Structure formats: C-alpha cells, structure tokens
C-alpha positions as a printed NumPy array, in Angstrom:
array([[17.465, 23.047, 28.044],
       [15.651, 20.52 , 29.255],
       [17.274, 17.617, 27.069],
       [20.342, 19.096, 28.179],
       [19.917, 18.455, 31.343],
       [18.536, 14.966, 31.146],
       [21.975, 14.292, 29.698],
       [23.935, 15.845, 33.082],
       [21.496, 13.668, 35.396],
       [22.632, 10.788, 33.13 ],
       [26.081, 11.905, 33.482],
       [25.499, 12.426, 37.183],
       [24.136,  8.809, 37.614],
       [27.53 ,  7.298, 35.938],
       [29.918,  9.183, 38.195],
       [30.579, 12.052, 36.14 ],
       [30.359, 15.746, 36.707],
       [26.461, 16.763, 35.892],
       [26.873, 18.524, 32.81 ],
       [24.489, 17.73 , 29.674],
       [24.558, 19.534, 25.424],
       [22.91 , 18.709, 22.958],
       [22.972, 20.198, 19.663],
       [20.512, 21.431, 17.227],
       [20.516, 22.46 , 13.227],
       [17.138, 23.686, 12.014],
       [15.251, 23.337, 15.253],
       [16.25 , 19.612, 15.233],
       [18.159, 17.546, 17.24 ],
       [21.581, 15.901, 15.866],
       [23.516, 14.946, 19.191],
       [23.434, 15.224, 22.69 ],
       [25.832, 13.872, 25.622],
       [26.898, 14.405, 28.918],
       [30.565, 14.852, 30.199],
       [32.177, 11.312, 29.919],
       [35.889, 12.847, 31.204],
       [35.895, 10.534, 34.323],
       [34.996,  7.267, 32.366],
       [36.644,  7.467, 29.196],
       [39.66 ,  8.632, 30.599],
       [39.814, 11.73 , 28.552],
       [39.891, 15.34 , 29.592],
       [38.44 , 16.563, 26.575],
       [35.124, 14.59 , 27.185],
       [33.205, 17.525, 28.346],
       [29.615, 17.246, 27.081],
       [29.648, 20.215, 24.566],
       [33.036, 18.559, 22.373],
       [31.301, 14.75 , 22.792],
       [27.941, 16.925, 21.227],
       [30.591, 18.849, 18.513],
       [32.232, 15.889, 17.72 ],
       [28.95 , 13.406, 17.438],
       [27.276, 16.405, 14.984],
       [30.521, 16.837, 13.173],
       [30.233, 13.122, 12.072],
       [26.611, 13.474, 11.322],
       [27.09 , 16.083,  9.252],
       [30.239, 15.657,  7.443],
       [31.42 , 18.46 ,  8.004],
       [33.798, 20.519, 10.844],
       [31.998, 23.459, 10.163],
       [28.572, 22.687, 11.639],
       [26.917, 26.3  , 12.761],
       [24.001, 25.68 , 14.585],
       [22.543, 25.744, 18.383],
       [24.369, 24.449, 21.35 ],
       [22.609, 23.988, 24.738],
       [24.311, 23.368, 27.602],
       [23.703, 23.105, 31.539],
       [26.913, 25.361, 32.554],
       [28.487, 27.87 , 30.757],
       [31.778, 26.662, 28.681],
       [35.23 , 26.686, 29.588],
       [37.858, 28.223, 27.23 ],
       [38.521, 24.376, 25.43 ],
       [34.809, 24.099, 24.387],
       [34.104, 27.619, 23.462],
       [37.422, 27.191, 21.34 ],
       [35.744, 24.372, 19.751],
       [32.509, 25.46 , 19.147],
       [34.239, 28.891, 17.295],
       [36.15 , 26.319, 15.239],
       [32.828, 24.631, 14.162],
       [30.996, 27.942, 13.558],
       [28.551, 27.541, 16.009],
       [25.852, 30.375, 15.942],
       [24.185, 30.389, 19.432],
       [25.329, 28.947, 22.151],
       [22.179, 28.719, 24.817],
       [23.329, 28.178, 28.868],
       [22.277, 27.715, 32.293],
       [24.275, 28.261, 34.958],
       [27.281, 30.766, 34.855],
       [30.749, 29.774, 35.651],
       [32.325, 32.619, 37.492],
       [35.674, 30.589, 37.78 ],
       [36.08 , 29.381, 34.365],
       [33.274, 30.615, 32.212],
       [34.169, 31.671, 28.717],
       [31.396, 33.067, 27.668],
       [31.281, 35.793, 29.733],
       [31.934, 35.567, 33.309],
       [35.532, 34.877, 33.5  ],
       [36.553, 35.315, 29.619],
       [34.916, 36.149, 26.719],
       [35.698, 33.874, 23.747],
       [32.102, 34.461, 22.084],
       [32.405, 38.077, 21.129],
       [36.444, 38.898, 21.648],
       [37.389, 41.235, 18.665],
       [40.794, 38.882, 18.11 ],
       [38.702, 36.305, 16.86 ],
       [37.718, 34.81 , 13.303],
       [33.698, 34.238, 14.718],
       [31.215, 35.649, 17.066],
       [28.465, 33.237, 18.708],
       [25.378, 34.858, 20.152],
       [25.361, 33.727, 23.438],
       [22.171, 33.594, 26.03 ],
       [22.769, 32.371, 29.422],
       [20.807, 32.107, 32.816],
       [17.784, 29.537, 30.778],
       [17.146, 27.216, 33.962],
       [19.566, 28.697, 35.727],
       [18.713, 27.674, 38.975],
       [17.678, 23.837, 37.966],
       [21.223, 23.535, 36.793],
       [23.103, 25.593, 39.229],
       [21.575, 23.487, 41.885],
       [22.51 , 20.038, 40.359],
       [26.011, 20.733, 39.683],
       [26.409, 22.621, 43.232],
       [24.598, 19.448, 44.958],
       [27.044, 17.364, 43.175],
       [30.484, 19.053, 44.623],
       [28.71 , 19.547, 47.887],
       [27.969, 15.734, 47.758],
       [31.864, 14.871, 47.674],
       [32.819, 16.818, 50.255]])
C-alpha cells in the first residue's frame, strides 16, 4: 500500500485527485500510476485502469488476474474493469461510502450476476489515505 500511495502524492503534486495502484503478479510489481483524469483530459484515467491498462500491455494479455492495490476503494468503472481482466484480489485503503464498489455503496466484487468474484480487503492504511484524499477536497474549498 505503500507504493500505492507514493503514486497518489505524485498524483497530488501534478494537480490531480490523490489516488495511487499499482499492480502485482507473483508478488512482483508490473505497473503502478496515479489518476491522470485532470491532465490527460480523460475520465477514464483513474489510477487502477492506467495500472490495468499498463499490465495488460506488459503482459499480453486482457486477462491479467493478479493483485491490485489501491489508496480508495473503486468506483463501479474500475471494478468493471478489473472483473474484465480477472483480477483476483483487489487490496484498499480508504472506503468510499458515496461511490465505492466494492462494498460500501455497491458490490461489484462478489454480486451473484456476475461472470468473476475478486477477494477484496479494504481498510490497509486506512487512515494515511483517508486523510490525504480528505486534505485534498478540504484544500479546494
């Protein structure tokens, strides 16, 4: 989690909202990014689909399993996305309760209409990252 969120403060120090993933196949690291919506002009740039996208490639493959770590919990996009590439466990830190899909305001990891199931843990450095993307809104206010 901790490589995650050196990615959000790097995020954080180029304008964007403090989020950081990286992901990892066989306890090594492929790709990691922070959100890059605000400067590449793309919605979809949240950290976890830059991180599916960059491991995709690496691999050669759109099915890519694996471990994704991120510093807030996913939205509904990028828990779509990482069911589509078969992620296995998706590791969190601070909950969402507005538009958390992995558990606090949906449930795309375990929802019994679904193809997959990713094991999901949540709350690792909770705090650390609750506190960075909190001081961030409270900062542009």
């Amino acid at each position: 989690m901790k490589l995650a969120y050196d990615q959000a403060i790097k995020s954080e120090s180029n304008g964007e909202v403090p989020v950081g993933a990286i992901y990892l196949h066989d306890n090594q690291i492929i790709a990691e990014s922070g959100n890059v919506t605000i400067s590449n002009h793309d919605p979809s740039g949240h950290a976890e689909i830059m991180v599916l996208r960059k491991a995709s490639e690496i691999r050669k493959n759109h099915r890519i399993g694996g471990t994704l770590v991120v510093t807030l919990e996913p939205c509904v996009m990028c828990m779509g996305a990482m069911i589509q590439a078969r992620i296995e466990t998706l590791i969190f830190g601070a909950f969402d309760p507005r538009s958390g899909a992995a558990g606090s305001a949906f449930d795309l990891s375990n929802s019994p209409k679904l193809n997959h199931k990713i094991n999901v843990i949540g709350g690792v450095m909770e705090n650390e990252c609750k506190d960075l993307i909190q001081g961030f809104f409270q900062s542009k206010r």
